[in-house]
Short mmCIF file of C-alpha atoms in Angstrom, two decimals:
data_model
loop_
_atom_site.label_atom_id
_atom_site.label_comp_id
_atom_site.label_asym_id
_atom_site.label_seq_id
_atom_site.Cartn_x
_atom_site.Cartn_y
_atom_site.Cartn_z
CA MET H 23 72.32 -90.43 32.28
CA SER H 24 71.45 -91.75 35.42
CA ASN H 25 69.11 -94.91 35.27
CA ILE H 26 66.74 -93.48 37.78
CA HIS H 27 64.03 -92.34 35.35
CA SER H 28 61.35 -94.25 33.12
CA VAL H 29 60.34 -94.02 29.48
CA GLU H 30 56.70 -94.27 29.05
CA LYS H 31 54.68 -94.51 25.68
CA ILE H 32 51.17 -93.30 25.47
CA GLY H 33 49.15 -95.29 22.93
CA GLY H 34 46.54 -93.23 20.46
CA THR H 35 43.20 -93.97 22.63
CA SER H 36 44.85 -93.14 25.63
CA MET H 37 45.89 -89.99 24.30
CA ALA H 38 42.33 -89.19 23.01
CA ALA H 39 41.18 -89.33 26.46
CA THR H 40 42.89 -86.28 27.48
CA THR H 41 41.49 -85.59 30.98
CA THR H 42 42.11 -89.19 31.93
CA LEU H 43 45.49 -88.94 30.75
CA PHE H 44 46.40 -86.17 32.73
CA ASP H 45 44.73 -87.14 35.76
CA ASN H 46 46.09 -90.68 35.71
CA VAL H 47 49.15 -90.65 34.08
CA LEU H 48 51.02 -87.31 33.34
CA ILE H 49 50.28 -85.56 36.47
CA GLY H 50 48.64 -88.35 38.53
CA GLY H 51 48.76 -86.18 41.63
CA ARG H 52 52.65 -85.36 41.55
CA LYS H 53 54.08 -82.38 42.58
CA ASP H 54 57.33 -80.65 42.28
CA ALA H 55 60.30 -82.94 41.88
CA ASP H 56 57.94 -86.00 41.28
CA LEU H 57 56.70 -84.75 38.17
CA TYR H 58 60.09 -85.22 36.63
CA ASN H 59 62.60 -88.26 35.72
CA ARG H 60 60.03 -89.29 33.25
CA ILE H 61 60.14 -89.16 29.61
CA PHE H 62 56.98 -89.77 27.49
CA VAL H 63 56.68 -91.19 23.80
CA VAL H 64 53.33 -90.17 22.38
CA SER H 65 51.32 -91.67 19.75
CA ALA H 66 48.91 -89.38 17.54
CA TYR H 67 45.72 -89.05 18.90
CA ALA H 68 43.29 -91.90 17.85
CA GLY H 69 42.41 -91.79 14.49
CA MET H 70 44.53 -89.31 13.43
CA THR H 71 47.36 -91.56 11.44
CA ASP H 72 44.25 -93.32 9.85
CA LEU H 73 43.27 -89.87 8.15
CA LEU H 74 47.13 -89.38 7.11
CA LEU H 75 47.68 -92.44 5.66
CA GLU H 76 44.84 -94.89 5.57
CA HIS H 77 42.30 -96.68 7.93
CA LYS H 78 44.46 -99.23 9.36
CA LYS H 79 41.42 -101.97 9.51
CA SER H 80 38.73 -100.73 7.04
CA GLY H 81 41.48 -99.73 4.29
CA GLU H 82 39.47 -96.25 3.86
CA PRO H 83 42.02 -94.09 1.89
CA GLY H 84 43.87 -91.03 3.77
CA VAL H 85 45.97 -88.26 2.52
CA TYR H 86 48.95 -90.79 1.66
CA ALA H 87 46.30 -93.41 -0.24
CA ARG H 88 44.51 -90.81 -2.25
CA PHE H 89 47.77 -89.24 -3.36
CA VAL H 90 49.14 -92.37 -4.46
CA ALA H 91 46.33 -93.06 -6.44
CA ASP H 92 46.72 -90.09 -8.54
CA GLU H 93 43.46 -88.64 -8.18
CA ASN H 94 42.85 -84.98 -9.32
CA ILE H 95 44.57 -82.69 -6.80
CA GLN H 96 41.27 -81.92 -5.05
CA GLY H 97 41.20 -85.31 -3.55
CA TRP H 98 44.21 -85.65 -1.30
CA ARG H 99 44.23 -81.60 -0.92
CA GLN H 100 40.57 -82.30 0.61
CA ALA H 101 42.07 -85.16 2.87
CA MET H 102 44.55 -82.71 4.08
CA GLU H 103 42.08 -80.24 4.90
CA ARG H 104 40.13 -82.96 6.62
CA VAL H 105 43.15 -83.54 8.86
CA ARG H 106 43.88 -80.14 9.76
CA ARG H 107 40.27 -79.66 10.78
CA ALA H 108 40.46 -82.62 12.79
CA MET H 109 43.46 -81.44 14.68
CA GLN H 110 42.26 -78.16 15.03
CA ASP H 111 38.84 -79.71 16.69
CA ARG H 112 41.18 -81.97 18.64
CA ASN H 113 42.79 -78.65 20.03
CA ALA H 114 39.50 -76.83 20.69
CA ALA H 115 38.35 -79.69 23.18
CA MET H 116 41.54 -79.37 25.19
CA PHE H 117 42.58 -75.75 25.30
CA VAL H 118 40.65 -73.41 27.58
CA ARG H 119 43.22 -70.40 26.83
CA THR H 120 42.55 -68.65 23.79
CA ASP H 121 46.16 -67.59 23.56
CA ARG H 122 47.21 -71.45 23.88
CA LEU H 123 44.69 -72.46 21.63
CA ALA H 124 45.86 -70.18 18.85
CA GLU H 125 49.60 -71.14 19.24
CA ALA H 126 48.42 -75.05 19.05
CA ASN H 127 46.47 -74.08 15.51
CA ILE H 128 49.48 -71.97 14.54
CA PHE H 129 51.64 -75.12 14.82
CA VAL H 130 49.35 -77.43 12.94
CA ASP H 131 49.04 -75.02 9.98
CA ILE H 132 52.63 -74.74 9.51
CA ARG H 133 52.92 -78.19 9.21
CA ILE H 134 50.16 -79.14 7.18
CA ASP H 135 51.16 -76.27 4.87
CA ALA H 136 54.55 -77.61 4.84
CA VAL H 137 53.85 -81.00 3.90
CA ALA H 138 51.02 -79.91 1.16
CA ALA H 139 53.79 -78.05 -0.56
CA CYS H 140 56.16 -80.77 -0.85
CA LEU H 141 53.22 -82.72 -2.16
CA ASP H 142 52.10 -79.91 -4.61
CA ASP H 143 55.50 -80.38 -6.11
CA LEU H 144 55.83 -83.83 -6.47
CA ALA H 145 52.08 -83.76 -8.22
CA ARG H 146 53.38 -81.06 -10.70
CA LEU H 147 56.52 -83.23 -11.54
CA ARG H 148 54.04 -85.84 -11.89
CA SER H 149 51.71 -84.47 -14.11
CA HIS H 150 54.72 -83.85 -16.87
CA GLY H 151 54.40 -87.70 -17.54
CA ARG H 152 58.41 -87.96 -17.97
CA PHE H 153 59.01 -87.82 -14.25
CA CYS H 154 59.12 -90.98 -12.28
CA VAL H 155 57.92 -90.04 -8.29
CA LYS H 156 57.34 -93.34 -7.44
CA GLU H 157 60.47 -93.61 -5.59
CA GLN H 158 59.66 -90.50 -3.43
CA LEU H 159 56.31 -92.14 -2.24
CA MET H 160 57.86 -93.77 0.82
CA THR H 161 59.40 -90.17 1.92
CA VAL H 162 55.68 -88.78 1.36
CA ARG H 163 54.54 -91.60 3.72
CA GLU H 164 57.26 -90.75 6.30
CA LEU H 165 56.46 -87.19 5.89
CA LEU H 166 52.58 -87.60 6.39
CA ALA H 167 53.16 -90.12 9.68
CA GLY H 168 55.32 -87.94 11.40
CA LEU H 169 52.22 -84.97 11.10
CA GLY H 170 50.32 -86.81 13.57
CA GLU H 171 52.76 -87.48 16.41
CA ALA H 172 54.30 -83.76 16.17
CA HIS H 173 50.63 -82.52 16.61
CA SER H 174 49.94 -84.69 19.92
CA ALA H 175 53.40 -83.91 21.48
CA HIS H 176 53.40 -80.20 20.75
CA SER H 177 49.69 -80.21 22.13
CA THR H 178 50.50 -82.03 25.17
CA ALA H 179 53.61 -80.21 25.88
CA LEU H 180 51.69 -76.78 25.91
CA LEU H 181 48.95 -78.44 28.20
CA LEU H 182 51.38 -79.38 30.60
CA ARG H 183 52.87 -75.91 30.67
CA GLU H 184 49.62 -74.54 31.38
CA ARG H 185 49.48 -76.38 34.42
CA GLY H 186 52.93 -75.50 35.78
CA VAL H 187 54.80 -78.35 34.36
CA ASN H 188 58.27 -77.74 32.65
CA ALA H 189 57.45 -79.65 29.71
CA GLN H 190 59.50 -79.60 26.39
CA PHE H 191 58.04 -80.99 23.03
CA VAL H 192 61.25 -83.04 21.56
CA ASP H 193 60.60 -83.07 18.05
CA LEU H 194 62.44 -86.33 16.22
CA THR H 195 60.22 -86.00 13.05
CA LEU H 196 63.06 -84.27 10.88
CA TRP H 197 60.40 -82.15 9.17
CA ASP H 198 62.23 -79.36 7.92
CA GLN H 199 65.88 -80.82 8.19
CA GLN H 200 68.33 -82.27 5.40
CA ASP H 201 70.26 -84.56 6.90
CA MET H 202 69.32 -88.16 7.61
CA ARG H 203 71.09 -89.40 10.81
CA GLU H 204 70.34 -92.69 12.18
CA LEU H 205 67.70 -93.03 14.84
CA ASP H 206 70.13 -93.55 17.64
CA GLU H 207 72.39 -90.68 16.68
CA ARG H 208 69.20 -88.44 16.63
CA ILE H 209 67.86 -89.43 19.93
CA SER H 210 71.13 -89.02 21.77
CA GLU H 211 71.63 -85.79 20.01
CA ALA H 212 68.09 -84.53 21.12
CA PHE H 213 68.56 -85.90 25.12
CA ALA H 214 71.93 -84.76 25.43
CA PRO H 215 70.93 -80.93 26.62
CA ILE H 216 68.07 -82.15 29.09
CA ASN H 217 68.07 -82.44 32.54
CA LEU H 218 65.54 -85.01 33.61
CA ALA H 219 65.30 -83.88 36.80
CA THR H 220 63.96 -80.56 35.98
CA THR H 221 62.36 -81.28 32.50
CA LEU H 222 59.53 -83.46 31.36
CA PRO H 223 60.19 -84.09 27.97
CA ILE H 224 57.33 -84.99 25.58
CA VAL H 225 58.53 -86.96 22.49
CA THR H 226 57.25 -87.72 19.09
CA GLY H 227 56.62 -91.23 18.26
CA TYR H 228 57.74 -90.70 14.93
CA ALA H 229 61.51 -90.22 14.39
CA GLY H 230 62.80 -89.20 11.08
CA CYS H 231 66.00 -91.19 10.28
CA SER H 232 67.94 -92.79 7.65
CA GLU H 233 66.45 -96.00 8.33
CA GLY H 234 62.76 -94.91 7.55
CA MET H 235 60.38 -95.63 10.37
CA VAL H 236 57.44 -96.62 8.44
CA ARG H 237 59.58 -98.34 6.04
CA ARG H 238 60.69 -100.93 8.48
CA TYR H 239 58.30 -100.78 11.03
CA ALA H 240 55.24 -100.11 9.48
CA ARG H 241 52.61 -98.58 12.15
CA GLY H 242 54.45 -99.89 14.90
CA TYR H 243 57.02 -97.23 14.52
CA SER H 244 56.36 -95.62 17.89
CA GLU H 245 57.14 -98.45 19.92
CA MET H 246 60.83 -98.60 18.22
CA THR H 247 61.18 -94.83 19.03
CA PHE H 248 60.23 -95.64 22.68
CA SER H 249 62.53 -98.63 23.02
CA ARG H 250 65.10 -96.92 21.44
CA VAL H 251 64.89 -93.83 23.64
CA ALA H 252 64.83 -96.21 26.75
CA VAL H 253 67.91 -98.28 25.76
CA LEU H 254 69.70 -94.80 24.86
CA THR H 255 68.94 -92.88 27.76
CA GLY H 256 69.47 -95.84 30.29
CA ALA H 257 65.90 -96.25 31.67
CA ARG H 258 65.00 -97.71 34.99
CA GLU H 259 61.84 -99.08 33.55
CA ALA H 260 59.80 -98.65 30.20
CA ILE H 261 55.96 -98.41 30.69
CA ILE H 262 53.40 -98.70 28.00
CA HIS H 263 50.03 -97.11 28.82
CA LYS H 264 47.41 -98.49 26.98
CA GLU H 265 43.45 -98.39 27.35
CA PHE H 266 43.36 -102.12 28.56
CA HIS H 267 45.02 -104.57 30.98
CA LEU H 268 47.47 -107.10 29.49
CA SER H 269 44.86 -109.97 30.12
CA SER H 270 44.55 -113.65 30.28
CA ALA H 271 41.84 -113.14 27.03
CA ASP H 272 40.10 -110.90 25.42
CA PRO H 273 37.25 -109.88 27.94
CA ARG H 274 34.50 -109.59 25.51
CA LEU H 275 34.88 -113.21 24.63
CA VAL H 276 35.70 -114.53 28.06
CA GLY H 277 33.82 -112.29 30.00
CA LYS H 278 35.00 -109.11 32.02
CA HIS H 279 35.06 -110.65 35.15
CA LYS H 280 36.49 -113.96 33.79
CA ALA H 281 39.36 -112.14 32.00
CA ARG H 282 42.38 -111.87 34.77
CA LYS H 283 45.33 -109.59 34.49
CA ILE H 284 48.36 -111.28 34.06
CA GLY H 285 50.57 -109.41 36.56
CA ARG H 286 54.16 -110.82 35.64
CA THR H 287 55.26 -112.57 32.77
CA ASN H 288 58.53 -112.53 30.53
CA TYR H 289 59.86 -111.31 27.06
CA ASP H 290 59.52 -114.74 25.60
CA VAL H 291 55.55 -114.56 26.07
CA ALA H 292 56.05 -110.80 24.90
CA ASP H 293 57.55 -112.31 21.67
CA GLN H 294 54.47 -114.95 21.32
CA LEU H 295 52.12 -112.35 21.57
CA ALA H 296 54.01 -110.13 19.08
CA ASN H 297 53.94 -112.86 16.43
CA LEU H 298 50.21 -113.25 16.81
CA GLY H 299 49.73 -109.62 16.05
CA MET H 300 48.57 -109.00 19.52
CA GLU H 301 49.30 -105.15 20.81
CA ALA H 302 51.81 -106.17 23.70
CA ILE H 303 55.04 -104.66 22.27
CA HIS H 304 56.39 -104.58 18.81
CA PRO H 305 58.79 -107.66 18.72
CA GLY H 306 61.70 -105.17 17.47
CA ALA H 307 61.05 -103.04 20.25
CA GLY H 308 60.87 -105.60 22.90
CA ARG H 309 64.15 -106.96 21.57
CA GLY H 310 65.86 -104.03 22.49
CA LEU H 311 64.76 -103.83 26.11
CA ARG H 312 65.50 -107.36 26.60
CA GLN H 313 69.03 -107.14 25.82
CA THR H 314 69.65 -104.53 27.56
CA ASP H 315 67.72 -105.94 30.57
CA ILE H 316 65.05 -102.99 31.18
CA PRO H 317 61.58 -104.27 32.42
CA LEU H 318 58.63 -103.41 30.40
CA ARG H 319 55.21 -102.50 32.29
CA VAL H 320 52.12 -102.68 30.52
CA ARG H 321 49.62 -100.17 32.34
CA ASN H 322 45.91 -99.40 32.01
CA THR H 323 45.30 -95.66 31.51
CA PHE H 324 41.84 -95.93 33.16
CA ASP H 325 43.13 -97.69 36.01
CA ARG H 326 45.37 -95.31 38.18
CA GLU H 327 45.80 -97.28 40.96
CA ASP H 328 46.87 -100.66 39.39
CA SER H 329 50.67 -101.40 38.80
CA GLY H 330 49.83 -103.34 35.80
CA THR H 331 51.91 -106.09 34.11
CA LEU H 332 55.30 -106.48 34.36
CA ILE H 333 57.48 -107.95 31.53
CA CYS H 334 61.32 -108.62 32.32
CA SER H 335 63.65 -111.37 31.34
CA ALA H 336 64.27 -113.62 33.99
CA TYR H 337 60.71 -114.30 35.15
CA VAL H 338 59.16 -117.99 35.05
CA SER H 339 55.98 -118.49 36.97
CA ASP H 340 56.62 -120.28 40.28
CA THR H 341 53.41 -122.88 39.10
CA PRO H 342 53.60 -124.36 35.56
CA ARG H 343 50.32 -122.35 34.01
CA VAL H 344 48.54 -120.63 31.08
CA GLU H 345 48.66 -117.05 31.12
CA ILE H 346 47.00 -116.22 28.22
CA VAL H 347 44.66 -117.42 25.48
CA THR H 348 44.68 -115.28 22.35
CA GLY H 349 45.28 -115.85 18.86
CA VAL H 350 44.45 -115.07 15.15
CA ARG H 351 40.92 -115.00 14.07
CA HIS H 352 41.50 -115.07 10.28
CA ALA H 353 44.60 -116.83 9.01
CA GLN H 354 45.60 -118.89 6.07
CA ALA H 355 47.24 -122.26 6.02
CA LEU H 356 49.42 -122.45 3.15
CA GLN H 357 49.93 -126.40 2.27
CA PHE H 358 52.87 -127.33 -0.07
CA PHE H 359 52.86 -130.79 -1.12
CA GLU H 360 55.37 -132.40 -3.51
CA GLN H 361 56.04 -136.10 -3.41
CA ASP H 362 59.78 -136.08 -4.65
CA MET H 363 60.46 -133.56 -1.69
CA VAL H 364 62.04 -136.37 0.51
CA GLY H 365 65.61 -135.98 0.84
CA VAL H 366 66.06 -133.00 -1.58
CA LYS H 367 66.74 -129.63 -0.37
CA GLY H 368 65.63 -126.11 -1.20
CA TYR H 369 61.90 -126.37 -1.14
CA ASP H 370 61.83 -124.68 2.14
CA ALA H 371 64.17 -122.01 0.99
CA ALA H 372 62.24 -121.37 -2.16
CA ILE H 373 58.73 -121.04 -0.32
CA LEU H 374 60.51 -118.60 2.52
CA GLU H 375 61.55 -116.45 -0.27
CA ALA H 376 58.18 -116.41 -1.99
CA LEU H 377 56.31 -115.35 1.38
CA THR H 378 58.91 -112.48 2.01
CA ARG H 379 58.66 -111.27 -1.41
CA HIS H 380 55.11 -110.87 -0.80
CA GLY H 381 55.03 -109.52 2.94
CA ALA H 382 53.14 -112.49 4.17
CA TRP H 383 53.75 -112.63 7.80
CA ILE H 384 54.54 -116.08 9.37
CA VAL H 385 52.82 -117.36 12.60
CA SER H 386 53.59 -120.97 12.44
CA LYS H 387 55.19 -123.94 10.12
CA ALA H 388 55.06 -127.30 9.79
CA SER H 389 56.64 -130.04 7.98
CA ASN H 390 56.85 -133.89 7.46
CA ALA H 391 58.34 -135.96 4.66
CA ASN H 392 56.53 -134.36 1.69
CA THR H 393 54.47 -131.63 2.98
CA ILE H 394 55.30 -128.07 4.29
CA THR H 395 52.69 -125.98 5.84
CA HIS H 396 52.64 -122.41 6.68
CA TYR H 397 49.98 -120.69 8.86
CA LEU H 398 50.17 -117.16 7.64
CA SER H 399 48.63 -113.71 9.13
CA ALA H 400 47.76 -112.40 5.32
CA ASP H 401 44.89 -112.08 3.44
CA ALA H 402 43.58 -114.32 0.70
CA ALA H 403 44.93 -112.28 -2.12
CA THR H 404 48.72 -112.06 -0.78
CA VAL H 405 48.30 -115.80 -0.53
CA LYS H 406 46.82 -116.22 -4.14
CA ARG H 407 49.94 -114.61 -5.62
CA VAL H 408 52.30 -116.72 -3.33
CA ILE H 409 50.99 -119.64 -4.70
CA ALA H 410 51.10 -118.48 -8.41
CA ASP H 411 54.80 -118.02 -7.86
CA LEU H 412 55.57 -121.29 -6.18
CA GLN H 413 53.33 -123.08 -8.79
CA ALA H 414 55.17 -121.56 -11.76
CA ARG H 415 58.50 -122.67 -10.04
CA TYR H 416 57.23 -126.02 -9.02
CA PRO H 417 54.40 -127.22 -11.43
CA ASP H 418 54.10 -130.59 -10.33
CA ALA H 419 53.56 -129.85 -6.69
CA ALA H 420 50.07 -129.69 -5.42
CA ILE H 421 49.74 -126.23 -3.31
CA SER H 422 46.54 -124.86 -1.70
CA ALA H 423 45.54 -122.79 1.11
CA GLN H 424 42.22 -122.55 3.55
CA PRO H 425 41.39 -120.16 5.99
CA VAL H 426 42.00 -120.99 9.44
CA ALA H 427 42.06 -119.52 12.68
CA ILE H 428 44.98 -119.79 15.48
CA VAL H 429 44.30 -120.34 18.84
CA SER H 430 47.53 -120.25 21.22
CA VAL H 431 47.81 -121.05 25.06
CA ILE H 432 50.70 -119.11 26.39
CA GLY H 433 52.77 -119.16 29.52
CA SER H 434 56.28 -118.76 30.64
CA ASP H 435 56.20 -122.18 31.78
CA ILE H 436 53.31 -124.24 30.46
CA SER H 437 54.57 -127.62 31.43
CA ARG H 438 52.10 -128.54 34.20
CA PRO H 439 50.88 -132.23 33.78
CA GLY H 440 47.55 -132.89 31.94
CA LEU H 441 47.51 -129.68 30.03
CA MET H 442 47.02 -131.25 26.49
CA THR H 443 44.63 -133.56 27.91
CA ASP H 444 42.58 -130.90 29.36
CA ALA H 445 43.04 -128.85 26.27
CA LEU H 446 41.89 -131.45 24.11
CA GLN H 447 38.87 -132.51 25.99
CA ALA H 448 37.86 -128.76 26.38
CA LEU H 449 37.73 -128.45 22.91
CA ALA H 450 35.78 -131.48 22.09
CA THR H 451 33.22 -130.95 24.85
CA ALA H 452 32.81 -127.27 23.21
CA HIS H 453 32.23 -129.07 19.74
CA VAL H 454 35.43 -127.61 18.26
CA PRO H 455 37.16 -129.44 15.43
CA ILE H 456 40.70 -129.42 15.43
CA VAL H 457 42.34 -128.45 12.07
CA ALA H 458 46.00 -129.04 13.21
CA MET H 459 48.05 -128.65 16.37
CA GLN H 460 51.64 -127.33 17.43
CA HIS H 461 53.35 -127.92 20.22
CA GLN H 462 57.25 -126.61 21.05
CA ILE H 463 59.50 -128.28 23.45
CA ARG H 464 60.15 -125.15 24.95
CA ASN H 465 56.51 -125.25 26.58
CA VAL H 466 55.94 -121.67 26.27
CA ASP H 467 53.00 -122.26 23.95
CA VAL H 468 50.49 -124.49 22.14
CA GLN H 469 48.69 -123.60 18.93
CA PHE H 470 45.46 -124.98 17.76
CA MET H 471 44.51 -124.41 14.52
CA VAL H 472 40.31 -124.46 14.10
CA GLY H 473 37.75 -123.45 11.74
CA VAL H 474 37.31 -119.64 11.50
CA ASP H 475 33.80 -119.95 12.77
CA HIS H 476 35.01 -121.59 15.92
CA TYR H 477 37.62 -119.22 17.09
CA ASP H 478 35.58 -117.44 19.94
CA ASN H 479 34.27 -120.83 20.84
CA ALA H 480 37.76 -122.03 21.14
CA VAL H 481 39.44 -119.21 23.00
CA SER H 482 36.36 -119.59 25.55
CA ALA H 483 36.68 -123.32 26.30
CA LEU H 484 40.08 -123.19 26.63
CA HIS H 485 40.59 -120.08 28.96
CA ARG H 486 37.82 -121.84 31.00
CA ALA H 487 39.50 -125.08 31.44
CA LEU H 488 43.15 -123.46 31.57
CA VAL H 489 42.96 -120.36 33.20
CA GLU H 490 39.49 -120.15 34.97
CA HIS H 491 39.74 -123.93 36.51
CA ASP H 492 43.22 -123.88 37.30
CA ALA H 493 42.74 -120.42 38.90
CA SER H 494 39.99 -121.73 40.62
CA GLU H 495 41.86 -124.70 41.87
CA ALA H 496 45.21 -122.46 43.28
CA GLU H 497 42.82 -120.24 45.40
CA ASP H 498 41.04 -123.56 46.91
CA ARG H 499 44.69 -124.78 47.75
CA ARG H 500 45.42 -121.37 49.45
CA ALA H 501 42.12 -121.26 51.38
CA ALA H 502 42.96 -124.89 52.74
#
């Protein structure tokens, strides 16, 4: 395919703002040929995946969690009917024509009934007691995840056709197929017959494939689909539409008028943000774009005229500066101390093995002669299990954990003179005690570990000293 088209992903919150989405993104004042040479990969409407799986933040059980809990059949069935009502309520709010609304609702009914029938069959097997369906639960999770994106993509394509756009619903969910192809093969096959010059594909963010999207990428699967579609179709540019600009800090912490849109940065910075759990782009998705030299643009759905932030491989800021101050509000510092560690190999590998086994995300690590410390984005219960495993293996080691917050200053080049002095002074002035600090040679980020209660204050102080102050000085120099 040609490289004149863009591949664009729309997040769940943006999907839910349907009128704005059509006015600013999907249509956005375009007519005729200008509507095409774009591919849209869509997430489920905001909150829908929470109802299908479990709430991302609160953990409130959805259909999947209720099915896994092996409640009475009414538990997960009631949760499924709640999903049906939510999808049909969403349709009712979007469709004016009764025939289109009926078509959208029939689609929802067919998909939900099919998945519910699968769960019924598994529930009957489980009730016999001699059948183990545990190995099928991940398949259930995959099926349920795909429902949300199938609904949003199908409804969006219908709405576009109502407006005279030749939109095509591209269903990658594998909901009724037996073959389990690899992701790349499924995408290539789906796009082979599509003429991008005259067709606007609306693609499900979930793709059924042999790798298992939810298994491999958890809730970041739609970004992986988006990335692979961009790579395999040879996109000119990849664009993510979010409900916010990629800014120098959380506007809620530093003030809406003090946070600055980043504008331009590179994939190295995007990797650091992903490592901290920031919603720029999934690290696996960013890797594919970077390796094929496809620039990524992050745009604000609600700011139609702004071009957003461009992320590419080669960019380095003209002047060394901090581009963003962010971090992890709730982390755990896992400290492993063994006096006899000096000169002995194997400790590091054992710790990493335990962390991997329990799914603890490593944000950063440090070590000296007899101590290895890992800073983890993990809950206390997970860390407690890791400690128990390690203590059983190394009974003489002193292993402990404490909650910390991680505040990171990040930029494509932060090698400006005096940065560390200014940062430490800013934290001292703001009365933020530092637990630990990490400064990498590559001058892309510096991490400050502080008490959890000091996170907001630390972000504000560092942003004030390293972003607002530097930007003010730069403006003064230009004015002079």
